[in-house]
Short mmCIF file of C-alpha atoms in Angstrom, two decimals:
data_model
loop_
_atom_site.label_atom_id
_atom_site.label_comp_id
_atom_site.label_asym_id
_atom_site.label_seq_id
_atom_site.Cartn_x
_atom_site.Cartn_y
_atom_site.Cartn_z
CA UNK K 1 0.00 0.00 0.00
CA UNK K 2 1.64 3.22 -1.04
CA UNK K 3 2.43 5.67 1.55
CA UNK K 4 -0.12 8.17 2.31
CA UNK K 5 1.31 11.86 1.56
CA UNK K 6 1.14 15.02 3.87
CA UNK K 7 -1.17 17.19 2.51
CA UNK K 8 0.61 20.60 1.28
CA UNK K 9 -0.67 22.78 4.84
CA UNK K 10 -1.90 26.53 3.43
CA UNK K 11 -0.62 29.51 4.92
CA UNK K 12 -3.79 30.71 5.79
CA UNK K 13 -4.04 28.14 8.32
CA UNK K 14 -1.13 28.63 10.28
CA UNK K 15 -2.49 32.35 10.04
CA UNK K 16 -6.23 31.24 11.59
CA UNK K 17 -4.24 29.19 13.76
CA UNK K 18 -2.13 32.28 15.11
CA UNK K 19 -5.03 34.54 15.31
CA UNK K 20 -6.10 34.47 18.83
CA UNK K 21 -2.76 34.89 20.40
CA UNK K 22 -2.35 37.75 17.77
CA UNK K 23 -4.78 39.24 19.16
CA UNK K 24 -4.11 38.58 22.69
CA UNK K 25 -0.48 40.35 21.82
CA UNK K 26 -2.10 43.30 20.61
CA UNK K 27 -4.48 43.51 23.36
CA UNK K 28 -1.80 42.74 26.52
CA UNK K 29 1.59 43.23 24.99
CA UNK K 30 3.22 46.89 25.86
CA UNK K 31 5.75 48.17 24.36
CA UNK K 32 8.92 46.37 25.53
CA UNK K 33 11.19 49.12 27.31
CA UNK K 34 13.79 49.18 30.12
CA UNK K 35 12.47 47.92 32.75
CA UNK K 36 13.93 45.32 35.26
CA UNK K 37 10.53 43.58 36.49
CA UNK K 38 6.95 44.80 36.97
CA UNK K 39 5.05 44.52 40.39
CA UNK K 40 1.81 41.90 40.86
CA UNK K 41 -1.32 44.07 40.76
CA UNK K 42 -4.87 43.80 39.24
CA UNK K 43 -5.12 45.01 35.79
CA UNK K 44 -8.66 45.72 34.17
CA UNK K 45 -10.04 42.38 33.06
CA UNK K 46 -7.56 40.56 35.00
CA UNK K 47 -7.21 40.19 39.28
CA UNK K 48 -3.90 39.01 40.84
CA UNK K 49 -4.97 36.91 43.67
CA UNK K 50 -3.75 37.99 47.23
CA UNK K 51 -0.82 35.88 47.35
CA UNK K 52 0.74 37.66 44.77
CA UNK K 53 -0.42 40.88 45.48
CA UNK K 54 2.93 43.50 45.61
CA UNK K 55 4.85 40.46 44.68
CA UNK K 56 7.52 40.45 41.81
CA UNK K 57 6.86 37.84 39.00
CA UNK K 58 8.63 34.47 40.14
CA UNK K 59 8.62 35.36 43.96
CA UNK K 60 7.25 32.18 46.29
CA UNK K 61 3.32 32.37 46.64
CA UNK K 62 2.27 30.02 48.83
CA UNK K 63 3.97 28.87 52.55
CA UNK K 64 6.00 25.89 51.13
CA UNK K 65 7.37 27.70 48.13
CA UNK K 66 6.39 25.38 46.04
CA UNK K 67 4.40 27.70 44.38
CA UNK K 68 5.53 31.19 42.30
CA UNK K 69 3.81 33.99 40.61
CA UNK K 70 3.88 34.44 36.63
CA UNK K 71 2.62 37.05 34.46
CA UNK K 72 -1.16 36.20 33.27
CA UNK K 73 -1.64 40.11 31.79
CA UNK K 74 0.90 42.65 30.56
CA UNK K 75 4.78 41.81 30.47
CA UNK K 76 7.81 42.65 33.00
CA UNK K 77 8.16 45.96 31.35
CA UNK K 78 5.53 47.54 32.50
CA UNK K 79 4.68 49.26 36.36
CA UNK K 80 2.09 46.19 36.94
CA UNK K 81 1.17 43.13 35.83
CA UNK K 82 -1.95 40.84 36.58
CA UNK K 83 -0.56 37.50 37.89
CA UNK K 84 -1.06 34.26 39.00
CA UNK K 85 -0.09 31.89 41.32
CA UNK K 86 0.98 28.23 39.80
CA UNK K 87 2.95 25.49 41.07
CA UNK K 88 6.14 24.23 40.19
CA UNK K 89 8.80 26.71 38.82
CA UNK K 90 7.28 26.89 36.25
CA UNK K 91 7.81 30.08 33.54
CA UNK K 92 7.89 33.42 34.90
CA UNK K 93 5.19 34.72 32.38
CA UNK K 94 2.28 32.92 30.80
CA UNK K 95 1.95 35.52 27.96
CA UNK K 96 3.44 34.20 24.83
CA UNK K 97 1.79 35.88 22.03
CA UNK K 98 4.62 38.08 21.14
CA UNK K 99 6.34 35.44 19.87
CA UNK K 100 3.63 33.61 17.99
CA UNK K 101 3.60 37.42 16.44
CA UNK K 102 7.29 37.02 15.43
CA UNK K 103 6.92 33.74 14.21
CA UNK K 104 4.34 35.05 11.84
CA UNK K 105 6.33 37.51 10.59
CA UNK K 106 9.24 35.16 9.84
CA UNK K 107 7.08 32.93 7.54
CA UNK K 108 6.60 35.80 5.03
CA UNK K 109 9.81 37.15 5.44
CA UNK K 110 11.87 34.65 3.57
CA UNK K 111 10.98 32.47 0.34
CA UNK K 112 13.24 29.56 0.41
CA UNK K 113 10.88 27.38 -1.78
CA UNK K 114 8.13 25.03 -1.37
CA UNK K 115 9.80 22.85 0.52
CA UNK K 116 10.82 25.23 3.02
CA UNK K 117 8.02 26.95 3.31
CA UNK K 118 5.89 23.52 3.23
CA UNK K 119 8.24 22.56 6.59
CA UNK K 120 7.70 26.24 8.28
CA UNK K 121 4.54 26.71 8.01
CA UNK K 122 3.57 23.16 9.36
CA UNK K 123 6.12 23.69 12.15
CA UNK K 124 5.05 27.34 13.28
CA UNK K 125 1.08 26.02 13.15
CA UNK K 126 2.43 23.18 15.93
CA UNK K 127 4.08 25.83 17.71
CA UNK K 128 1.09 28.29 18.11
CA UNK K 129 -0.81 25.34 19.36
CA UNK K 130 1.52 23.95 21.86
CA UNK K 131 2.79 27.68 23.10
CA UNK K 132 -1.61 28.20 23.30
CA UNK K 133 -1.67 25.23 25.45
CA UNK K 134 1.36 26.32 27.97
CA UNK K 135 -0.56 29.42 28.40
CA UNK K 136 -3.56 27.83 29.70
CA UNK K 137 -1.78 26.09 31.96
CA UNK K 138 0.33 28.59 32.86
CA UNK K 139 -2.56 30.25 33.51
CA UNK K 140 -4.41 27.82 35.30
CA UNK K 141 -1.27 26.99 37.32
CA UNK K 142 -0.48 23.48 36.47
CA UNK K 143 2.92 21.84 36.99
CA UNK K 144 2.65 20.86 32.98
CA UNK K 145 2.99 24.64 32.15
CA UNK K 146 7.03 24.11 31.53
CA UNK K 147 6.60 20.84 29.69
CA UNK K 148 4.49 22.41 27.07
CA UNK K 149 7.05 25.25 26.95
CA UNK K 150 9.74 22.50 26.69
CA UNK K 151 7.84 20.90 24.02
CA UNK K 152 7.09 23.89 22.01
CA UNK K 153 10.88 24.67 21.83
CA UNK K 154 12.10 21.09 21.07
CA UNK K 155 9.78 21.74 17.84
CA UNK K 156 11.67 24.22 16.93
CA UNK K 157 14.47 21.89 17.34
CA UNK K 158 13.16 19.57 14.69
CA UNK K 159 12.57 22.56 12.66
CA UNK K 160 16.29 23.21 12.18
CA UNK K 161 16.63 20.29 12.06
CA UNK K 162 14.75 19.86 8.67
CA UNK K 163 16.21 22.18 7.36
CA UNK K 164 19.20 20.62 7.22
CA UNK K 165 17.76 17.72 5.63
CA UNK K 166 16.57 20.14 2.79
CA UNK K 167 19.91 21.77 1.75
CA UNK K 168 21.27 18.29 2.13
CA UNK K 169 18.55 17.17 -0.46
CA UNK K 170 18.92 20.09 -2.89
CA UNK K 171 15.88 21.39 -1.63
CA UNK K 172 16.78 24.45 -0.08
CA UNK K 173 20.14 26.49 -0.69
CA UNK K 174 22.16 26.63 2.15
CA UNK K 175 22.47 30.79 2.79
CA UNK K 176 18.32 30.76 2.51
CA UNK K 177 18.11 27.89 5.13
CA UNK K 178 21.21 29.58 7.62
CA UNK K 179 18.40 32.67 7.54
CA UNK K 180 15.53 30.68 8.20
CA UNK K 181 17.80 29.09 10.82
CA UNK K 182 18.42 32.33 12.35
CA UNK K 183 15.02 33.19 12.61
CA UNK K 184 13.99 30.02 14.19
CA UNK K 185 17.14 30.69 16.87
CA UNK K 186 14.85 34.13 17.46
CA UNK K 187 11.70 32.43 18.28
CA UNK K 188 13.86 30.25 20.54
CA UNK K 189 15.33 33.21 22.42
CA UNK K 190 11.95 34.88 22.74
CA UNK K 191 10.40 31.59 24.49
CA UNK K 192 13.49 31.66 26.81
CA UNK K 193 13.54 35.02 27.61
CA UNK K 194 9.41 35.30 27.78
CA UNK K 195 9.65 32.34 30.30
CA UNK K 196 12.67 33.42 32.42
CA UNK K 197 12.59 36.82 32.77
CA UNK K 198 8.52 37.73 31.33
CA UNK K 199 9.25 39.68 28.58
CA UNK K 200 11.46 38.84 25.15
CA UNK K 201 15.25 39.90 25.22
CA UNK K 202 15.59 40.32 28.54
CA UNK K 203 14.24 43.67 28.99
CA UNK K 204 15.80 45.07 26.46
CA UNK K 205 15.14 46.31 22.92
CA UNK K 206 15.46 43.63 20.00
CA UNK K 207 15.96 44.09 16.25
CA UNK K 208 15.55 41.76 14.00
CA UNK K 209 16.18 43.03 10.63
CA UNK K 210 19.17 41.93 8.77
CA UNK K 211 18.09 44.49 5.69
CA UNK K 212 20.62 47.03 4.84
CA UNK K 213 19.76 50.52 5.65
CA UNK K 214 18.25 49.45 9.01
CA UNK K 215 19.22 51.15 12.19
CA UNK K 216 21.69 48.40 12.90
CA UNK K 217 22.87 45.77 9.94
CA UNK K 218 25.73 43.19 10.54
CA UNK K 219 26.94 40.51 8.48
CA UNK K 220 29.59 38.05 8.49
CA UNK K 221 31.50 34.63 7.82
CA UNK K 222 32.21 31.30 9.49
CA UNK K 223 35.48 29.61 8.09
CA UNK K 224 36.54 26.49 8.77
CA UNK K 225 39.98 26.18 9.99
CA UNK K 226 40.83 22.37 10.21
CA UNK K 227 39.49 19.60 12.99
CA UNK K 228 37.18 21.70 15.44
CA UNK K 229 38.32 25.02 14.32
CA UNK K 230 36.49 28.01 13.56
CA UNK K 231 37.61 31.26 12.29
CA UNK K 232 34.62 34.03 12.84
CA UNK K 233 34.67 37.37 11.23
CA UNK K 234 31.86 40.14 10.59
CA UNK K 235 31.26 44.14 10.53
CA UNK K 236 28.58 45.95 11.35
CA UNK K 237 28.37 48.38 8.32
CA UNK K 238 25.21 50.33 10.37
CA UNK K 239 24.26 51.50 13.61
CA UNK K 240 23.48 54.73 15.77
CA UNK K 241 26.91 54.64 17.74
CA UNK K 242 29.78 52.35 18.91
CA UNK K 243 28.91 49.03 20.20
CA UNK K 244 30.01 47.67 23.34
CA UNK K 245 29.66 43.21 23.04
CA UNK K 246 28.53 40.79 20.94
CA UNK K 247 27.12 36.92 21.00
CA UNK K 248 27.38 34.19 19.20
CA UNK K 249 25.39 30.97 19.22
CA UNK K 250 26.28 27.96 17.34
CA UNK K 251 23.96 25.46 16.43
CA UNK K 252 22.66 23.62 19.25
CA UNK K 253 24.00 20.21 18.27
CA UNK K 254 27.25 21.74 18.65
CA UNK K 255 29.41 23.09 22.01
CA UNK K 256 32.06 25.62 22.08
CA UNK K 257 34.90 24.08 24.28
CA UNK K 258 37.84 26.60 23.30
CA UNK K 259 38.21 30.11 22.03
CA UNK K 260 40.68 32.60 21.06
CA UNK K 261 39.09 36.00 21.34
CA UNK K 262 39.44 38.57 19.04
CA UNK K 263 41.93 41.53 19.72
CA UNK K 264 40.63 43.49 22.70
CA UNK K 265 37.68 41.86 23.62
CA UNK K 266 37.04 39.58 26.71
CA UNK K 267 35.09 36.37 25.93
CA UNK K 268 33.52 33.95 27.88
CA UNK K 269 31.36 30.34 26.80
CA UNK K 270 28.02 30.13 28.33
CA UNK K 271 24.57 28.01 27.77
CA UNK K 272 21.60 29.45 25.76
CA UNK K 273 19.80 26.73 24.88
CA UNK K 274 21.99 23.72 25.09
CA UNK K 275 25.08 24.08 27.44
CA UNK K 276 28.01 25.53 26.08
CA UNK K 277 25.83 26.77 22.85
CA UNK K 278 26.79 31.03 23.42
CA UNK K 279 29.93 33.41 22.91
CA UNK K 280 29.61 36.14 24.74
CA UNK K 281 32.54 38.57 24.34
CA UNK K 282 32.96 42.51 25.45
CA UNK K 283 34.44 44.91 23.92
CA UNK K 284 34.13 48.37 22.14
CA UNK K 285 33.83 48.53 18.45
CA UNK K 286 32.16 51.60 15.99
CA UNK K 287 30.40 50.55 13.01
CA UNK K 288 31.99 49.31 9.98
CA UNK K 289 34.78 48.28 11.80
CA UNK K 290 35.99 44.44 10.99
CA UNK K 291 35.45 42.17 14.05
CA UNK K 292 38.02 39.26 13.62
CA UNK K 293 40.55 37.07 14.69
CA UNK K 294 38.42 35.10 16.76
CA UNK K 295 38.06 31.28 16.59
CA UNK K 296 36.05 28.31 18.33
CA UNK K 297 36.39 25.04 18.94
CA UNK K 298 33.51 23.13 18.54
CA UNK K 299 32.45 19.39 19.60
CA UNK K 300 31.30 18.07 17.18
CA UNK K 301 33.76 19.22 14.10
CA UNK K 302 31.54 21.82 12.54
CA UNK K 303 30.56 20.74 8.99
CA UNK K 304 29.82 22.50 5.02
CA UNK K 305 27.34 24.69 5.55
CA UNK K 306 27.14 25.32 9.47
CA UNK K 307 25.82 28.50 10.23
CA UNK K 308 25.12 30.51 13.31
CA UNK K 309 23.57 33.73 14.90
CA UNK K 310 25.40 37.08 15.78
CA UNK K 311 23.83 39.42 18.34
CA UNK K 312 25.36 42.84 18.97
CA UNK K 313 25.10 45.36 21.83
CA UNK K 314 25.02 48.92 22.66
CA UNK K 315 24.80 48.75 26.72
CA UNK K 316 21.65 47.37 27.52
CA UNK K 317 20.39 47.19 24.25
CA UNK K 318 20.22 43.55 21.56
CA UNK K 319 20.18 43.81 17.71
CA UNK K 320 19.83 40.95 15.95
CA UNK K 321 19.60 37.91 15.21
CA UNK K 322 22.15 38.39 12.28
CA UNK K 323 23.30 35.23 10.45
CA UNK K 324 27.03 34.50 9.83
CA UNK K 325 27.33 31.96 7.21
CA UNK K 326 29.74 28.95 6.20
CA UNK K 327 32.36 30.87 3.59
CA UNK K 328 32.82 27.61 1.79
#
């Protein structure tokens, strides 16, 4: 019996499928400013329940501790925020609609062919269901709420994944699936940062444009250097001013386990996603200046074709994610 095939899934319904928490971003979702944390307080159409009243998002909420409060309206950048009090650890906000917004964004932004599209479409519909579902129990404070976060972000695993498995099949060309890439690593960072800390980027402004003429534009190379090595390089041909650190995360099947830092900057390795996945280096450097001279080490050797994502900051504030690509 011949294998049944997936039926090609339309854009318009990952777009029906997105629609709620659309709306639930524009309805809840502030601006995101410079703010550390917002206090627990009722909000209209939303009351924080006594426990949590005054509290900070994550502080304990019931006499054990085995409770916390999380974010059920608004974000941690504003003054208040209606909250609730769950069990478990669980994520620090329930309000995830920003990044089904940025995942809708990403599926128009890029054309990579049917294929591609075909795979990211199908994969951002999953993720707006599963990222609806961890805020209902988020909401509802169940202990499941950060297994369905954990599940909606080990989709997007499988997402890179595929992709992958589409430039490896002549399905996809490699710089159009290292973008895609990119933007999937953004969705990633969002869910992290909206589950940690209640509000995407960490409280801090994030760009993710990688258009020339933008306020801040960066591009760059990966080259492979022999074994585990390799060589990074990039500029930053725009921006409003000098820029004071940037990241870099490789792909999440790979660690960092050695570095040589570029010329005046102070690196360190640390975990994003998987452990050992992020960059981080400090420094001062002014637009259009060449960053390079630095190289990892990776575990596993990295391969034709790797790719990862640049971030790059101006004191508090993120731009990016930027891709650097495999120079061949």
């Amino acid at each position: 019996m011949p294998a049944r095939r997936r039926p090609n899934v339309p854009e318009d319904r990952v777009r029906r499928a997105l629609r709620p928490l659309l709306l639930a971003a524009l309805l809840c979702a502030p601006a995101f400013a410079d703010a550390a944390s917002c206090v627990c307080a009722d909000r209209d159409g939303c009351t924080t329940p006594p426990a949590c009243a005054d509290a900070v998002p994550g502080d304990a909420c019931s006499p054990d501790g085995r409770s916390a409060c999380r974010i059920t309206l608004g974000s941690s950048a504003d003054p208040t925020c209606c909250c609730t009090c769950g069990r478990g650890p669980g994520p620090r906000s329930c309000v995830f609609a920003p990044v089904i917004g940025r995942a809708n964004g990403a599926l128009g932004a890029l054309d990579c062919g049917r294929a591609a599209t075909r795979a990211m479409t199908a994969a951002l519909e999953d993720l707006a269901l599963r990222l609806g579902r961890a805020e209902r129990a988020c909401r509802d404070g169940s202990r499941q709420a950060s297994r369905l976060v954990n599940g909606a972000r080990r989709r997007l695993e499988r997402l890179r994944r595929k992709l992958v498995k589409l430039v490896e099949r002549g399905k996809a060309t490699a710089e159009c699936a290292a973008r895609l890439g990119s933007a999937v690593d953004a969705l990633d960072a969002d869910v992290d940062d909206i589950a940690a800390r209640g509000m995407p980027g960490g409280g801090t402004p994030v760009t993710t444009t990688t258009l020339p003429g933008s306020a801040v534009w960066c591009q760059g190379t990966l080259a492979r250097a022999g074994g585990f090595a390799l060589d990074v390089a990039f500029t930053c041909p725009g921006g409003p001013g000098v820029f004071t650190a940037f990241g870099i995360r490789v792909p999440s099947r790979h660690q960092i386990t050695a570095f040589t830092p570029p010329s005046g900057f102070t690196c360190e390795i640390r975990t994003w996603t998987t452990p050992n996945d992020y960059w981080s280096c400090t420094g001062a450097f002014a637009p259009g200046t060449p960053v390079d001279g630095g190289r990892l080490v990776l575990d596993p050797a990295p391969s034709a074709g790797i790719a990862a994502s640049l971030w790059v900051l101006q004191g508090p504030a993120r731009f990016g994610a930027f891709s650097l690509l495999d120079a061949g």
